[in-house]
């Protein structure tokens, strides 16, 4: 028999990476929050690769941290190995990536939730969600408890109508053998949400005791690497190496011989899979000319022998998986602990969402993470943070915080989803941002800490330290603009060794730093007035100096973009009534309902000519008013 449990400010459905950040943000902003999860032992579960960061994803984690989120701190506390990717390229694409202790990370996040004032962490399956006449939402659990909430955040991950595929075997399930959210999927369809079917997969896990590590290529972490969290700001220790091996002709033959047994190629899976993370059978077919594919062998934790085989995601039958793994050097005698599988699940069309992540047609209902059609822990956490912030602000009667493309990768991610939509699981990449020289991982705090403080998620103490950092950067920039280095044989020898012209007279340090092959490290023996500040101060100043011209050009582009973003569009605008806009553009504009001219200009199918007509319409409307 149903019973009334409680009225909440905000109910968060799901305690994955999106749900965790959403719940913490909302509770920290003073709301009464409940986070519901299928299993308390799977909070912030890493159902796929136990890692955080990577190209562009590291940017997201540092942005989450700069805004007051939790992911960066949890990653630092449970890091097994850390590296800075893309060091051979410019600073715009440098990205932190860490191998994480999977269970340690989950326990860490669970404990943070448990200790958070104003937040209740509840093991229960939400079976039904429905709107009430008074503007609240009604939620019913599998134990027939009824909750009401002013706002609901859907962060269901891959649980919604989840179905597992391993060869001919198929069954209803969430990831890692947990209950799927079948009844909730039915409830959301009944509500009228535009759901569609996506698919993702994961590789097998093997016992390290059965792997010949001597046949593998070790991959060590980097020492002295900064942490994900600006709050920690201490180098992370590397505990264990990862390893690399490769598939070969034998692997390829086994896969091709058994392709008919793959549910991917047998037509059993209807969901659309991730474009940038294909299964091993998909890679063998799509890249037939390649003789081998790289496999990263990565630990799942400090207290387990379980190894993750990155690059070998598969839905082939278990016997085929065993055979193909044993063709790979180092894995000839491997013992599978968890069989690889594909999982199909329901998610929403993100075009149904506002930039605040609230639904266009359902007030108080928000979406975050894989429910919105994205993939990846970092993308999920970023959306969860934004959804939690904006749901809390709605409760308090405040305007939502909207992140534009020039503010952050978070803004780019959300704008891509709600403006362009996605036809397959969306993955963040540096190439998706047109402002990536400004949106670097190293300056995420300079871009977003002020916003985090104004929202209320950054403490006064942390904000004070941030302001002190800015003062040091300004002071160092002023110093190198004034400080002159005289020509000396030693200095000129160093300059010539770096293929740059020797000095004939004194030169400002700033001018030397503008030279491509000259950096702070090279100038240290000759710079006698260098202050004893943190290395990150020198890093920020050096980047500002070397890329000043490019940054100024990008800032000019941002100013023009924001001019269009400032031209807001009325919510009641009738696009069908605007003469001169093409039919396709009218339909797209009516569906997306952009909040600004800038957002309208990025909608697929809306041309510059359509935007010109829209601007003329807005001007006529302004004059009439």
Coordinates of C-alpha atoms in Angstrom, one line a residue:
X1 CA 0.0 0.0 0.0
X2 CA 1.3 3.4 -0.9
X3 CA 2.4 5.8 1.8
X4 CA 3.5 9.5 1.7
X5 CA 7.2 9.7 2.7
X6 CA 8.2 13.4 2.3
X7 CA 8.0 16.6 0.3
X8 CA 11.4 17.6 -1.1
X9 CA 12.8 20.7 -2.8
X10 CA 14.6 18.5 -5.3
X11 CA 14.6 14.8 -6.1
X12 CA 17.6 13.4 -8.1
X13 CA 16.9 10.1 -9.8
X14 CA 20.2 8.3 -10.1
X15 CA 23.5 8.5 -8.2
X16 CA 26.0 8.1 -11.0
X17 CA 28.4 10.9 -11.9
X18 CA 25.6 13.3 -13.0
X19 CA 23.3 12.5 -10.0
X20 CA 26.1 12.9 -7.5
X21 CA 27.1 16.4 -8.7
X22 CA 23.5 17.5 -9.1
X23 CA 22.6 16.4 -5.5
X24 CA 25.7 17.9 -3.9
X25 CA 25.3 21.3 -5.8
X26 CA 21.6 21.6 -4.9
X27 CA 22.1 20.7 -1.2
X28 CA 25.1 23.0 -0.9
X29 CA 22.9 25.8 -2.2
X30 CA 20.5 25.2 0.7
X31 CA 17.9 22.9 -0.8
X32 CA 16.3 19.8 0.8
X33 CA 17.5 17.1 -1.6
X34 CA 17.1 13.3 -1.9
X35 CA 19.3 11.3 -4.3
X36 CA 17.7 7.9 -5.2
X37 CA 19.9 5.0 -6.4
X38 CA 19.3 1.4 -7.3
X39 CA 22.2 0.3 -5.1
X40 CA 24.1 2.2 -2.5
X41 CA 27.2 0.3 -3.3
X42 CA 27.3 1.7 -6.8
X43 CA 27.3 5.4 -6.1
X44 CA 29.4 7.1 -8.8
X45 CA 30.1 3.7 -10.3
X46 CA 32.7 3.5 -13.0
X47 CA 30.9 0.9 -15.1
X48 CA 33.3 1.3 -17.9
X49 CA 36.9 2.5 -17.8
X50 CA 38.1 3.4 -14.2
X51 CA 39.7 6.7 -15.3
X52 CA 39.0 10.4 -15.1
X53 CA 40.0 13.0 -17.6
X54 CA 41.6 12.6 -21.0
X55 CA 41.6 14.9 -24.1
X56 CA 39.0 17.7 -23.4
X57 CA 37.5 15.6 -20.6
X58 CA 40.3 16.8 -18.3
X59 CA 39.2 20.3 -19.2
X60 CA 35.7 19.5 -18.0
X61 CA 36.9 18.1 -14.7
X62 CA 39.0 21.2 -13.9
X63 CA 36.0 23.4 -14.8
X64 CA 33.7 21.3 -12.5
X65 CA 36.2 21.9 -9.8
X66 CA 36.6 25.6 -10.5
X67 CA 32.8 25.9 -10.1
X68 CA 32.7 24.0 -6.8
X69 CA 32.0 20.5 -8.0
X70 CA 33.3 17.3 -6.4
X71 CA 34.8 15.1 -9.3
X72 CA 38.3 16.6 -9.3
X73 CA 38.8 16.2 -5.5
X74 CA 37.5 12.6 -5.7
X75 CA 39.8 11.8 -8.6
X76 CA 42.8 13.2 -6.8
X77 CA 42.1 11.2 -3.7
X78 CA 41.8 7.9 -5.5
X79 CA 44.4 8.3 -8.3
X80 CA 46.6 5.3 -9.3
X81 CA 48.4 7.0 -12.1
X82 CA 48.3 10.5 -13.7
X83 CA 49.6 11.9 -16.9
X84 CA 49.3 15.1 -18.9
X85 CA 48.3 14.2 -22.5
X86 CA 49.3 16.0 -25.7
X87 CA 52.4 17.6 -24.2
X88 CA 53.9 17.7 -27.7
X89 CA 51.2 20.1 -28.8
X90 CA 50.1 23.6 -27.6
X91 CA 48.6 24.3 -24.2
X92 CA 45.1 24.5 -25.6
X93 CA 45.0 20.7 -25.9
X94 CA 47.0 19.7 -22.8
X95 CA 44.7 17.4 -20.8
X96 CA 45.0 15.6 -17.5
X97 CA 44.1 11.9 -17.4
X98 CA 44.2 9.7 -14.3
X99 CA 43.7 6.0 -13.7
X100 CA 41.4 5.7 -10.7
X101 CA 40.8 3.2 -7.9
X102 CA 37.3 2.3 -8.9
X103 CA 35.9 1.2 -5.6
X104 CA 37.8 3.8 -3.7
X105 CA 36.3 6.5 -5.9
X106 CA 32.8 5.2 -5.4
X107 CA 33.2 4.9 -1.6
X108 CA 34.7 8.4 -1.5
X109 CA 31.6 9.9 -3.3
X110 CA 29.2 7.9 -1.2
X111 CA 30.7 9.2 2.0
X112 CA 30.7 12.8 0.7
X113 CA 26.9 12.4 -0.1
X114 CA 26.3 10.8 3.3
X115 CA 28.0 13.7 5.1
X116 CA 26.3 16.5 3.1
X117 CA 23.8 18.5 5.1
X118 CA 20.4 18.8 3.5
X119 CA 20.9 15.6 1.4
X120 CA 19.4 12.2 1.9
X121 CA 20.9 9.3 0.0
X122 CA 18.3 6.6 -0.5
X123 CA 18.4 3.1 -2.0
X124 CA 15.2 2.8 -3.9
X125 CA 14.0 2.4 -7.5
X126 CA 11.8 5.2 -8.8
X127 CA 9.0 3.5 -10.7
X128 CA 6.7 6.4 -11.6
X129 CA 7.1 10.2 -12.1
X130 CA 4.1 12.4 -12.8
X131 CA 3.3 16.2 -12.6
X132 CA 0.8 17.4 -10.0
X133 CA -1.8 20.2 -10.4
X134 CA 0.0 22.3 -7.8
X135 CA 3.2 22.5 -9.9
X136 CA 5.0 19.8 -7.9
X137 CA 6.1 16.4 -9.1
X138 CA 5.1 13.0 -7.7
X139 CA 7.6 10.1 -7.4
X140 CA 6.8 6.6 -6.4
X141 CA 9.4 4.0 -5.3
X142 CA 9.4 0.2 -5.7
X143 CA 8.5 0.0 -2.0
X144 CA 5.5 2.2 -2.6
X145 CA 6.8 5.2 -0.9
X146 CA 5.5 8.5 -2.4
X147 CA 7.6 11.6 -2.5
X148 CA 6.7 15.0 -3.9
X149 CA 9.2 17.5 -5.1
X150 CA 9.3 21.0 -6.6
X151 CA 12.0 19.9 -9.1
X152 CA 13.2 16.5 -10.4
X153 CA 16.5 15.8 -12.0
X154 CA 16.6 12.7 -14.2
X155 CA 20.1 11.2 -14.2
X156 CA 19.4 7.6 -15.1
X157 CA 22.6 6.8 -17.0
X158 CA 22.2 3.6 -18.9
X159 CA 19.6 2.1 -16.6
X160 CA 16.5 3.3 -18.4
X161 CA 15.0 0.1 -20.1
X162 CA 18.5 -1.3 -20.1
X163 CA 19.2 -4.5 -22.0
X164 CA 22.5 -6.4 -22.0
X165 CA 23.8 -8.2 -25.1
X166 CA 26.6 -10.9 -25.2
X167 CA 26.4 -12.8 -28.4
X168 CA 23.0 -14.7 -28.6
X169 CA 22.4 -14.0 -24.9
X170 CA 20.2 -11.0 -24.2
X171 CA 18.5 -9.9 -21.0
X172 CA 17.0 -6.9 -19.2
X173 CA 19.6 -5.3 -16.9
X174 CA 21.4 -2.2 -15.9
X175 CA 25.2 -2.0 -16.0
X176 CA 27.2 -4.5 -13.7
X177 CA 24.2 -6.8 -13.3
X178 CA 22.0 -4.2 -11.5
X179 CA 18.2 -3.7 -11.9
X180 CA 17.2 -1.8 -15.0
X181 CA 14.7 1.1 -14.8
X182 CA 12.0 -0.5 -16.9
X183 CA 8.9 0.9 -15.1
X184 CA 10.4 4.4 -15.0
X185 CA 11.0 4.2 -18.8
X186 CA 7.3 3.3 -19.3
X187 CA 6.3 6.2 -17.0
X188 CA 8.5 8.7 -18.9
X189 CA 7.1 7.6 -22.2
X190 CA 3.6 8.0 -20.8
X191 CA 4.6 11.5 -19.7
X192 CA 5.4 12.2 -23.3
X193 CA 9.2 12.7 -23.2
X194 CA 10.9 12.2 -26.6
X195 CA 12.9 9.1 -25.8
X196 CA 15.2 7.2 -28.2
X197 CA 17.5 4.2 -28.1
X198 CA 21.3 4.4 -27.7
X199 CA 23.9 1.7 -27.1
X200 CA 27.3 1.6 -25.5
X201 CA 29.6 -1.2 -24.5
X202 CA 32.5 -2.2 -22.2
X203 CA 35.5 -4.6 -22.5
X204 CA 36.2 -7.7 -20.5
X205 CA 38.1 -7.5 -17.2
X206 CA 40.8 -10.1 -16.5
X207 CA 42.7 -11.3 -13.5
X208 CA 46.3 -9.8 -13.3
X209 CA 47.6 -13.1 -12.0
X210 CA 46.7 -14.7 -15.3
X211 CA 48.5 -12.0 -17.4
X212 CA 52.1 -12.2 -18.4
X213 CA 53.2 -8.6 -17.7
X214 CA 56.7 -9.2 -19.0
X215 CA 55.3 -9.4 -22.5
X216 CA 53.6 -6.0 -22.2
X217 CA 54.9 -2.5 -22.8
X218 CA 54.8 -0.6 -19.5
X219 CA 53.3 2.9 -19.4
X220 CA 54.3 5.0 -16.4
X221 CA 52.7 8.1 -15.0
X222 CA 54.4 11.5 -14.9
X223 CA 55.8 12.9 -11.7
X224 CA 55.2 16.5 -10.6
X225 CA 51.8 16.7 -12.4
X226 CA 49.3 19.1 -11.0
X227 CA 46.1 17.8 -9.5
X228 CA 42.6 18.0 -11.0
X229 CA 41.4 20.1 -8.1
X230 CA 42.7 23.7 -7.8
X231 CA 41.9 23.4 -4.1
X232 CA 44.5 20.6 -3.7
X233 CA 47.2 22.1 -5.9
X234 CA 49.7 19.5 -5.0
X235 CA 51.4 16.9 -7.3
X236 CA 49.7 13.5 -7.4
X237 CA 51.8 10.3 -6.7
X238 CA 51.8 7.5 -9.2
X239 CA 51.2 4.2 -7.5
X240 CA 51.1 1.7 -10.4
X241 CA 51.9 1.5 -14.1
X242 CA 49.6 0.7 -17.0
X243 CA 50.5 -1.5 -19.9
X244 CA 50.2 -1.6 -23.7
X245 CA 49.8 -4.6 -26.0
X246 CA 48.3 -5.1 -29.5
X247 CA 45.9 -7.3 -31.4
X248 CA 47.2 -9.2 -34.4
X249 CA 46.2 -11.2 -37.5
X250 CA 45.0 -14.1 -35.3
X251 CA 42.7 -11.8 -33.3
X252 CA 41.3 -10.4 -36.6
X253 CA 40.6 -13.8 -38.0
X254 CA 38.7 -15.0 -34.9
X255 CA 36.5 -11.9 -35.0
X256 CA 35.8 -12.0 -38.7
X257 CA 35.0 -15.8 -38.5
X258 CA 32.4 -15.1 -35.8
X259 CA 31.0 -11.8 -37.0
X260 CA 27.6 -13.4 -37.7
X261 CA 27.4 -14.2 -34.0
X262 CA 27.7 -10.5 -33.0
X263 CA 24.4 -8.9 -32.1
X264 CA 25.8 -5.7 -33.6
X265 CA 26.0 -7.3 -37.1
X266 CA 23.1 -9.7 -36.6
X267 CA 20.6 -6.8 -36.3
X268 CA 19.6 -7.6 -32.7
X269 CA 20.8 -4.2 -31.4
X270 CA 18.6 -1.3 -32.5
X271 CA 20.4 1.4 -30.4
X272 CA 22.9 3.8 -31.9
X273 CA 26.4 3.3 -30.6
X274 CA 29.2 5.8 -29.8
X275 CA 31.0 7.0 -32.9
X276 CA 34.3 7.6 -31.1
X277 CA 34.5 4.5 -29.0
X278 CA 33.7 1.5 -31.3
X279 CA 33.8 -2.1 -30.3
X280 CA 36.7 -4.3 -31.4
X281 CA 34.6 -6.0 -34.0
X282 CA 33.5 -2.7 -35.3
X283 CA 37.1 -1.5 -35.6
X284 CA 38.2 -4.7 -37.4
X285 CA 35.4 -4.2 -40.0
X286 CA 35.7 -0.4 -40.4
X287 CA 39.5 -0.3 -40.4
X288 CA 40.1 -3.5 -42.4
X289 CA 43.5 -2.3 -43.6
X290 CA 45.0 -2.0 -40.1
X291 CA 47.2 -4.9 -39.1
X292 CA 46.8 -4.3 -35.4
X293 CA 44.9 -2.3 -32.8
X294 CA 46.3 -0.9 -29.5
X295 CA 45.1 -2.3 -26.2
X296 CA 45.7 -0.5 -22.9
X297 CA 45.7 -2.8 -19.9
X298 CA 44.8 -0.7 -16.8
X299 CA 44.3 -1.5 -13.1
X300 CA 40.8 -1.2 -11.6
X301 CA 42.1 -0.5 -8.1
X302 CA 45.0 -0.8 -5.6
X303 CA 43.3 -3.7 -3.7
X304 CA 42.2 -5.8 -6.6
X305 CA 43.8 -7.9 -9.3
X306 CA 41.1 -6.9 -11.8
X307 CA 42.5 -5.4 -15.1
X308 CA 40.5 -3.3 -17.6
X309 CA 41.2 -4.0 -21.3
X310 CA 40.7 -0.6 -22.9
X311 CA 40.2 -0.9 -26.7
X312 CA 38.5 -4.3 -26.6
X313 CA 34.9 -3.3 -26.0
X314 CA 32.7 -6.1 -27.5
X315 CA 29.4 -7.9 -27.5
X316 CA 30.7 -11.1 -29.1
X317 CA 29.7 -14.4 -27.4
X318 CA 31.8 -15.3 -24.3
X319 CA 33.6 -18.2 -26.0
X320 CA 34.7 -16.0 -28.8
X321 CA 35.9 -13.4 -26.4
X322 CA 38.0 -15.9 -24.6
X323 CA 39.5 -17.1 -27.9
X324 CA 40.3 -13.6 -29.3
X325 CA 41.8 -12.4 -26.0
X326 CA 44.2 -15.4 -25.9
X327 CA 45.6 -14.4 -29.3
X328 CA 47.0 -11.2 -27.8
X329 CA 50.6 -11.0 -26.4
X330 CA 50.5 -11.2 -22.6
X331 CA 46.9 -12.5 -22.5
X332 CA 47.5 -16.0 -23.8
X333 CA 46.4 -17.5 -20.5
X334 CA 44.2 -14.8 -19.2
X335 CA 41.2 -15.5 -17.0
X336 CA 38.1 -13.4 -17.7
X337 CA 36.6 -12.0 -14.5
X338 CA 33.9 -9.9 -16.2
X339 CA 32.7 -10.7 -19.7
X340 CA 32.5 -7.8 -22.1
X341 CA 28.9 -6.7 -23.1
X342 CA 26.9 -4.1 -25.0
X343 CA 24.1 -2.3 -23.2
X344 CA 21.1 -0.7 -24.9
X345 CA 19.2 2.0 -23.1
X346 CA 16.6 4.8 -23.5
X347 CA 17.7 8.4 -23.4
X348 CA 16.0 11.7 -24.2
X349 CA 16.4 13.9 -27.3
X350 CA 18.3 16.9 -25.8
X351 CA 16.6 19.3 -28.2
X352 CA 13.7 19.1 -25.7
X353 CA 15.9 20.9 -23.1
X354 CA 16.7 24.5 -22.3
X355 CA 20.3 25.6 -21.9
X356 CA 19.6 25.4 -18.1
X357 CA 18.9 21.7 -18.7
X358 CA 15.2 22.2 -17.7
X359 CA 12.7 20.7 -20.1
X360 CA 11.0 23.1 -22.5
X361 CA 7.6 21.7 -21.9
X362 CA 7.9 20.3 -18.3
X363 CA 8.5 23.0 -15.7
X364 CA 10.7 21.8 -12.8
X365 CA 11.9 18.7 -14.7
X366 CA 15.7 18.5 -15.6
X367 CA 17.9 16.1 -17.4
X368 CA 21.6 15.3 -16.9
X369 CA 24.3 12.9 -18.1
X370 CA 23.7 9.9 -20.4
X371 CA 20.0 10.5 -20.1
X372 CA 20.6 13.6 -22.2
X373 CA 22.4 11.5 -24.9
X374 CA 26.0 12.1 -23.9
X375 CA 28.7 9.6 -23.0
X376 CA 31.4 9.7 -20.4
X377 CA 31.7 10.3 -16.7
X378 CA 33.0 13.8 -17.1
X379 CA 30.3 15.0 -19.5
X380 CA 27.7 13.5 -17.1
X381 CA 29.2 15.2 -14.0
X382 CA 29.3 18.6 -15.8
X383 CA 25.7 18.4 -16.7
X384 CA 24.7 17.2 -13.3
X385 CA 26.5 20.2 -11.7
X386 CA 24.6 22.6 -14.0
X387 CA 21.2 20.9 -13.5
X388 CA 21.7 20.9 -9.7
X389 CA 22.7 24.6 -9.7
X390 CA 19.7 25.6 -11.8
X391 CA 17.2 23.5 -10.0
X392 CA 18.3 25.1 -6.7
X393 CA 18.1 28.5 -8.2
X394 CA 14.6 27.8 -9.5
X395 CA 13.6 26.8 -5.9
X396 CA 15.0 30.1 -4.7
X397 CA 13.3 32.2 -7.4
X398 CA 16.5 33.1 -9.1
X399 CA 17.3 33.2 -12.8
X400 CA 19.2 30.2 -14.1
X401 CA 23.0 30.3 -14.7
X402 CA 23.7 29.7 -18.4
X403 CA 27.2 28.9 -19.6
X404 CA 28.0 30.0 -23.1
X405 CA 30.5 28.5 -25.5
X406 CA 33.1 31.1 -24.7
X407 CA 33.0 30.6 -20.9
X408 CA 33.8 26.9 -20.8
X409 CA 33.8 23.4 -22.3
X410 CA 30.8 22.9 -20.1
X411 CA 29.0 25.6 -22.0
X412 CA 30.1 24.1 -25.3
X413 CA 28.9 20.7 -24.3
X414 CA 25.4 21.9 -23.2
X415 CA 25.0 24.2 -26.2
X416 CA 25.9 21.4 -28.6
X417 CA 23.3 19.1 -26.9
X418 CA 20.4 21.5 -26.6
X419 CA 21.0 23.4 -29.9
X420 CA 22.3 20.8 -32.3
X421 CA 21.1 17.6 -30.6
X422 CA 23.0 14.3 -31.2
X423 CA 22.4 11.3 -33.3
X424 CA 24.8 9.1 -31.4
X425 CA 26.2 9.3 -27.8
X426 CA 27.9 12.7 -27.6
X427 CA 31.5 12.8 -26.6
X428 CA 33.4 16.0 -25.7
X429 CA 36.5 16.8 -27.8
X430 CA 38.7 19.8 -28.0
X431 CA 37.8 20.2 -31.7
X432 CA 34.2 21.0 -30.7
X433 CA 35.3 24.3 -29.2
X434 CA 36.0 27.3 -31.5
X435 CA 37.6 29.1 -28.5
X436 CA 39.9 26.4 -27.2
X437 CA 43.0 28.7 -26.9
X438 CA 41.0 30.6 -24.3
X439 CA 39.3 27.6 -22.8
X440 CA 42.5 25.8 -21.6
X441 CA 42.6 23.3 -18.7
X442 CA 45.3 25.3 -16.9
X443 CA 43.1 28.5 -16.6
X444 CA 39.8 26.9 -15.7
X445 CA 39.9 28.6 -12.3
X446 CA 40.6 32.1 -13.8
X447 CA 37.6 31.6 -16.0
X448 CA 35.1 30.1 -13.6
X449 CA 36.0 30.5 -9.9
X450 CA 34.4 34.0 -9.8
X451 CA 31.1 32.4 -11.1
X452 CA 31.3 29.6 -8.6
X453 CA 31.8 32.1 -5.8
X454 CA 28.8 34.2 -7.0
X455 CA 26.6 31.1 -7.3
X456 CA 27.6 30.0 -3.7
X457 CA 29.6 26.8 -4.3
X458 CA 33.1 28.3 -3.7
X459 CA 33.9 29.2 -0.1
X460 CA 35.1 32.6 0.9
X461 CA 38.5 31.1 2.0
X462 CA 39.0 29.5 -1.4
X463 CA 37.9 32.6 -3.2
X464 CA 40.5 34.6 -1.2
X465 CA 43.3 32.3 -2.2
X466 CA 42.1 32.6 -5.8
X467 CA 42.3 36.4 -5.7
X468 CA 45.8 36.1 -4.2
X469 CA 46.8 33.9 -7.2
X470 CA 45.5 36.6 -9.6
X471 CA 47.5 39.2 -7.8
X472 CA 50.7 37.1 -8.1
X473 CA 50.1 36.7 -11.9
X474 CA 49.6 40.4 -12.3
X475 CA 52.7 41.2 -10.3
X476 CA 54.8 38.7 -12.2
X477 CA 53.6 40.1 -15.6
X478 CA 54.5 43.6 -14.4
X479 CA 57.9 42.5 -13.3
X480 CA 58.9 40.9 -16.6
X481 CA 57.7 43.9 -18.5
X482 CA 60.2 46.1 -16.5
X483 CA 63.1 43.7 -15.8
X484 CA 65.9 43.8 -18.4
X485 CA 68.5 41.1 -18.9
X486 CA 71.9 42.2 -20.2
X487 CA 73.7 40.3 -22.9
X488 CA 76.2 37.8 -21.5
X489 CA 78.2 35.0 -23.2
X490 CA 76.2 32.4 -21.1
X491 CA 72.8 33.9 -22.0
X492 CA 73.7 34.1 -25.7
X493 CA 75.0 30.6 -25.7
X494 CA 71.7 29.4 -24.4
X495 CA 69.7 31.4 -26.9
X496 CA 71.8 30.1 -29.9
X497 CA 71.4 26.5 -28.6
X498 CA 67.6 27.1 -28.9
X499 CA 67.9 28.4 -32.4
X500 CA 67.1 32.0 -31.6
X501 CA 69.2 35.2 -32.1
X502 CA 71.8 36.2 -29.5
X503 CA 71.5 39.6 -27.8
X504 CA 73.5 42.7 -28.6
X505 CA 71.9 44.9 -26.0
X506 CA 69.7 44.5 -22.9
X507 CA 66.2 43.1 -23.4
X508 CA 63.0 42.8 -21.3
X509 CA 62.2 39.3 -20.0
X510 CA 58.8 39.5 -21.5
X511 CA 60.3 40.0 -25.0
X512 CA 62.5 37.0 -24.5
X513 CA 59.6 34.9 -23.4
X514 CA 57.8 35.7 -26.7
X515 CA 60.4 33.8 -28.6
X516 CA 59.1 30.3 -29.5
X517 CA 61.9 28.2 -27.9
X518 CA 62.6 30.3 -24.8
X519 CA 60.7 29.6 -21.6
X520 CA 60.9 30.3 -17.9
X521 CA 63.0 27.3 -17.2
X522 CA 65.7 28.3 -19.7
X523 CA 65.9 31.9 -18.3
X524 CA 66.1 30.8 -14.6
X525 CA 69.9 30.9 -14.3
X526 CA 69.9 34.5 -15.7
X527 CA 66.9 35.9 -13.9
X528 CA 68.1 37.1 -10.5
X529 CA 64.9 38.8 -9.4
X530 CA 62.5 35.9 -9.9
X531 CA 60.1 35.8 -7.0
X532 CA 59.6 32.5 -5.0
X533 CA 56.0 31.8 -6.2
X534 CA 54.2 28.6 -7.3
X535 CA 55.2 27.1 -10.7
X536 CA 51.6 27.7 -11.9
X537 CA 52.1 31.4 -11.7
X538 CA 55.0 31.2 -14.2
X539 CA 53.0 28.9 -16.4
X540 CA 50.1 31.3 -16.6
X541 CA 52.2 34.3 -17.3
X542 CA 54.3 32.4 -20.0
X543 CA 51.1 31.3 -21.8
X544 CA 49.6 34.8 -21.6
X545 CA 52.8 36.2 -23.1
X546 CA 53.5 33.7 -25.8
X547 CA 49.9 33.5 -27.2
X548 CA 48.9 37.1 -26.5
X549 CA 48.2 38.0 -30.1
X550 CA 46.2 34.8 -30.8
X551 CA 44.3 35.2 -27.5
X552 CA 43.3 38.8 -28.4
X553 CA 41.9 37.7 -31.7
X554 CA 39.9 35.0 -30.1
X555 CA 38.6 37.4 -27.5
X556 CA 37.4 39.7 -30.3
X557 CA 35.5 36.7 -31.8
X558 CA 34.0 36.0 -28.4
X559 CA 32.9 39.6 -28.1
X560 CA 31.1 39.3 -31.4
X561 CA 29.5 36.0 -30.4
X562 CA 28.3 37.5 -27.1
X563 CA 26.7 40.4 -29.0
X564 CA 24.4 37.9 -30.7
X565 CA 23.9 36.0 -27.4
X566 CA 22.7 39.3 -25.9
X567 CA 19.9 39.6 -28.5
X568 CA 17.3 37.5 -26.6
X569 CA 14.3 35.9 -28.3
X570 CA 10.9 36.1 -26.7
X571 CA 9.5 32.8 -25.5
X572 CA 6.1 33.5 -27.3
X573 CA 7.6 34.1 -30.7
X574 CA 5.7 32.4 -33.5
X575 CA 8.3 31.4 -36.1
X576 CA 5.6 30.2 -38.6
X577 CA 4.4 33.8 -38.8
X578 CA 7.7 35.3 -39.8
X579 CA 7.8 35.8 -43.6
X580 CA 11.1 35.1 -45.3
X581 CA 12.4 32.3 -43.0
X582 CA 12.6 29.0 -44.9
X583 CA 10.3 26.1 -43.9
X584 CA 13.1 23.9 -42.5
X585 CA 14.4 26.8 -40.4
X586 CA 11.0 27.6 -39.0
X587 CA 10.5 24.0 -38.0
X588 CA 13.9 23.8 -36.3
X589 CA 13.5 27.1 -34.5
X590 CA 10.1 26.1 -33.3
X591 CA 11.4 22.8 -32.0
X592 CA 14.6 24.1 -30.2
X593 CA 13.1 27.4 -29.1
X594 CA 16.4 29.2 -28.8
X595 CA 16.9 31.8 -26.0
X596 CA 19.0 34.1 -28.2
X597 CA 19.9 35.0 -31.7
X598 CA 23.3 33.5 -31.1
X599 CA 21.9 30.1 -30.2
X600 CA 19.5 30.3 -33.2
X601 CA 22.4 30.8 -35.5
X602 CA 24.0 27.5 -34.4
X603 CA 20.9 25.4 -35.1
X604 CA 21.5 22.9 -37.9
X605 CA 19.3 23.9 -40.8
X606 CA 19.1 27.6 -39.9
X607 CA 21.1 29.7 -42.4
X608 CA 22.7 33.2 -42.1
X609 CA 19.9 34.4 -44.4
X610 CA 17.3 33.1 -41.9
X611 CA 19.1 34.9 -39.1
X612 CA 19.1 38.1 -41.1
X613 CA 15.3 37.8 -41.5
X614 CA 15.0 37.0 -37.8
X615 CA 17.0 40.1 -36.8
X616 CA 14.8 42.3 -39.0
X617 CA 11.7 40.8 -37.4
X618 CA 13.0 41.6 -33.9
X619 CA 13.8 45.2 -34.9
X620 CA 10.3 45.7 -36.3
X621 CA 8.8 44.2 -33.1
X622 CA 11.0 46.5 -30.9
X623 CA 9.8 49.6 -32.8
X624 CA 6.1 48.5 -32.5
X625 CA 6.5 48.1 -28.7

